[in-house]
Short mmCIF file of C-alpha atoms in Angstrom, two decimals:
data_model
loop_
_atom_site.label_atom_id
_atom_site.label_comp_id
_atom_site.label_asym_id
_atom_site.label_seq_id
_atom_site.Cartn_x
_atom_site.Cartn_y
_atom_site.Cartn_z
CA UNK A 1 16.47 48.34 16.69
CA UNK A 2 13.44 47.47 14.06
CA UNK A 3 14.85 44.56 12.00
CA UNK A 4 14.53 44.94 8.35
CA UNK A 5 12.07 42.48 6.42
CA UNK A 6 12.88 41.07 3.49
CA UNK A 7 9.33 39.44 2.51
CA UNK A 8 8.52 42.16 0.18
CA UNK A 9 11.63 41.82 -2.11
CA UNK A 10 10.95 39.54 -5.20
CA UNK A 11 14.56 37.73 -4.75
CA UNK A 12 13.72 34.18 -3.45
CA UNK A 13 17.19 34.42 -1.62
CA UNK A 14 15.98 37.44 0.50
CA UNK A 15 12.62 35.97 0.99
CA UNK A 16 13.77 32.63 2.25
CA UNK A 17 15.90 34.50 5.21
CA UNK A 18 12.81 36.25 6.37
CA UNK A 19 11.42 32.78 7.39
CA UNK A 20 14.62 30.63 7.99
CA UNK A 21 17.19 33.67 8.18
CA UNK A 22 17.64 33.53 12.02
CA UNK A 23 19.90 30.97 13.28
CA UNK A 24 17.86 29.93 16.19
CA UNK A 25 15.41 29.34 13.42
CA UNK A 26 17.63 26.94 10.96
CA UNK A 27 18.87 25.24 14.47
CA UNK A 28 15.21 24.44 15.53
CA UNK A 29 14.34 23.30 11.86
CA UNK A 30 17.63 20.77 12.31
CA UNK A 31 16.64 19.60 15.43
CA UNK A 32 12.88 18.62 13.85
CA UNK A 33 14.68 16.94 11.75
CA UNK A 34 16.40 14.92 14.43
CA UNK A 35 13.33 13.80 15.87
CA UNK A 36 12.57 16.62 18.47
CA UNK A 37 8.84 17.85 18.66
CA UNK A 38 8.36 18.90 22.37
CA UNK A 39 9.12 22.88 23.90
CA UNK A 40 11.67 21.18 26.49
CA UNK A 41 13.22 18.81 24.05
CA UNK A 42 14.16 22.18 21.54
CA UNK A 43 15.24 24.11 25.24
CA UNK A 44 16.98 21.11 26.35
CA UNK A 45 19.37 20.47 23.04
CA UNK A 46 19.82 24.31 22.17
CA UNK A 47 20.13 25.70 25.45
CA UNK A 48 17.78 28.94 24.39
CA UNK A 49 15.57 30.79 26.56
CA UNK A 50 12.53 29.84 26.96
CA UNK A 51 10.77 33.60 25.38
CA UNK A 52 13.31 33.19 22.26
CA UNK A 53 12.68 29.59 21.49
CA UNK A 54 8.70 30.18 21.96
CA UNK A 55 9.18 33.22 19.65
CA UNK A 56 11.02 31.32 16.59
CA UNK A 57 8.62 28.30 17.26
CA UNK A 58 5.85 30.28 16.66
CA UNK A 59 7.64 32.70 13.60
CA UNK A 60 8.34 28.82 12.00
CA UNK A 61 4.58 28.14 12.53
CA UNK A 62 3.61 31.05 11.28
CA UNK A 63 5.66 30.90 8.15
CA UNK A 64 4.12 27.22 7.30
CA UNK A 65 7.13 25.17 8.35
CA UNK A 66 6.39 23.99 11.65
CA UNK A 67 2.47 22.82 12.80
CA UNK A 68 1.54 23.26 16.18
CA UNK A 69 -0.33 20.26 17.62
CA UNK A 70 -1.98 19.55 20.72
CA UNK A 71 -0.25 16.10 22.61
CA UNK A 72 -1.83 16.58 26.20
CA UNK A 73 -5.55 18.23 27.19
CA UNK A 74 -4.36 18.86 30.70
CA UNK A 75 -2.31 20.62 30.92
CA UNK A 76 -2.48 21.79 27.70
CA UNK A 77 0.72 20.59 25.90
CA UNK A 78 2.15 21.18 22.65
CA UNK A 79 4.21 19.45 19.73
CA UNK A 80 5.95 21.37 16.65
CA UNK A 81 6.01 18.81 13.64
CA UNK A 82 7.92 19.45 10.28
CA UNK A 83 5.06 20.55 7.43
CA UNK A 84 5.21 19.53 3.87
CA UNK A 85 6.98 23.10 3.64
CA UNK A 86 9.19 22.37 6.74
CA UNK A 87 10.61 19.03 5.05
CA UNK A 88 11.29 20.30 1.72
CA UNK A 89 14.10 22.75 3.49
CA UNK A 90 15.88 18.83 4.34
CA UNK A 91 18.59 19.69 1.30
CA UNK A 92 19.01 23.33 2.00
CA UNK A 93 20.35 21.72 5.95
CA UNK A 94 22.16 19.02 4.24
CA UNK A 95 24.24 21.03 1.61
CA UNK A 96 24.82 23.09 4.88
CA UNK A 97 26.50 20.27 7.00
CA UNK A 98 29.06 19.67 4.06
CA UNK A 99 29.74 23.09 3.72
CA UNK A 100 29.96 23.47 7.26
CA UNK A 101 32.18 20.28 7.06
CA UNK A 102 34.10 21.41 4.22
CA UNK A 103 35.49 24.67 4.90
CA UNK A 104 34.23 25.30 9.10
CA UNK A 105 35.31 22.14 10.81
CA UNK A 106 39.19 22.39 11.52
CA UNK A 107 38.73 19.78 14.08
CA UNK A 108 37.63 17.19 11.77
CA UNK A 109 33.74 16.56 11.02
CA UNK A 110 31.93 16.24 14.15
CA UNK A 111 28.29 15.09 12.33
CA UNK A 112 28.73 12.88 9.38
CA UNK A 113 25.57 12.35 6.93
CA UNK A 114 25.47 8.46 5.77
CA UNK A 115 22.64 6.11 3.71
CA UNK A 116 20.56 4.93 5.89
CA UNK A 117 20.58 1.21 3.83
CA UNK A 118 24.72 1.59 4.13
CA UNK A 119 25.99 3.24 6.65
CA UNK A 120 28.60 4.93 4.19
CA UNK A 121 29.26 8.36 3.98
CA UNK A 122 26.94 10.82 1.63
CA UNK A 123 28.11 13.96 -0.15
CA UNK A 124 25.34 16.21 -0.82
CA UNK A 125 25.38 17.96 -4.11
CA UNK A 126 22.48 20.13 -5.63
CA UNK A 127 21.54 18.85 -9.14
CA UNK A 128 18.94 19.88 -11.74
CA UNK A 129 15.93 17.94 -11.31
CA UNK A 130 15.11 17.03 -14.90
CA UNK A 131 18.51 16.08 -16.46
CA UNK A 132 20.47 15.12 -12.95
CA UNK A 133 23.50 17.10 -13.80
CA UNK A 134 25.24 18.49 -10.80
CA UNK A 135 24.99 22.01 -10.56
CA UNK A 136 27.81 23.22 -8.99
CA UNK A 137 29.89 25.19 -11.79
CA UNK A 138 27.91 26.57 -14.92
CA UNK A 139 24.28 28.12 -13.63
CA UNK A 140 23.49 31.76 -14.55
CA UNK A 141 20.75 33.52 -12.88
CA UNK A 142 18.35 34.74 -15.56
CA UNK A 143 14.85 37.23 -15.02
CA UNK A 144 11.85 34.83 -14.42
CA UNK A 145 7.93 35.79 -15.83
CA UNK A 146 7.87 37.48 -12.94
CA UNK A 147 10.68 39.83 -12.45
CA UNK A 148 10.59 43.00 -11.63
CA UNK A 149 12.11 45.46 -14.17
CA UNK A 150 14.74 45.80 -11.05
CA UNK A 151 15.34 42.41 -11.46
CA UNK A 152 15.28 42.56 -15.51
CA UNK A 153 18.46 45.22 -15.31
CA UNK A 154 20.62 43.19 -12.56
CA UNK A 155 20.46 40.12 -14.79
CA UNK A 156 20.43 41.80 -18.37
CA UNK A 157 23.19 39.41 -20.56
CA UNK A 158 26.28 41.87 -20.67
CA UNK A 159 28.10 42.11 -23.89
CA UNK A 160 31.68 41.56 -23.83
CA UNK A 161 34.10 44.87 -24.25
#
């Protein structure tokens, strides 16, 4: 079955799956994050096969969030290193372990994000860059300079009835 892409829609939602959609993909991405950079270190903690994980390696190379970089001439072997790109998903993976926590983890929470200075816990919570304010509660979704006319109708203000 011919997957459907999504990197021709102008949502930023639907484009953002077509590189980090695939769970293998956000899985690999949180493992970079760990530390891991070698082929056998990704096979070893994820337990993929070896033709999937060299497929979403190169798919997060390709997409600019993973670089590809020689560690050995002979043999030839290879590391996959977070890019600028790669590390700027870091909150998108961290509002996902305290969801994941939240409302997924009956058990109790088996990874627990903490200050590195402190040791204490950390709640991740998305704020607005320029003011701080947590955004949680109160965003709308407007048209940017670039919408589509699509786009325009989906989010056109609705008057009350």
């Amino acid at each position: 079955m011919q997957r459907t892409s999504f990197d021709q829609m102008p949502c930023p939602v639907a484009r953002s799956l077509e590189e980090v959609g695939e769970w293998w993909s956000i899985l690999i991405l949180r493992d970079a994050f760990y530390g891991l950079t070698r082929f056998d270190q990704f096979a070893q903690s994820l337990g993929i096969a070896p033709n999937m994980l060299t497929r979403r390696l190169k798919g997060l190379c390709d997409a600019g969030l993973l670089e590809r970089r020689l560690y050995q001439e002979r043999p030839p072997r290879h590391e996959y290193v977070l890019t600028d790109k790669g590390r700027d998903f870091r909150p998108v993976l961290w509002t996902l372990f305290a969801w994941g926590n939240r409302h997924l983890a009956p058990e109790g929470e088996s990874v627990v994000l903490t200050d590195p200075e402190t040791g204490e816990a950390v709640e991740p919570v998305v704020v607005d860059g320029r003011t701080g304010r947590p955004l949680a509660k109160g965003v709308r979704v407007v048209p940017g300079p670039a919408a589509t006319p699509g786009i325009r109708s989906r989010f056109a203000p609705r008057t009350a009835i």
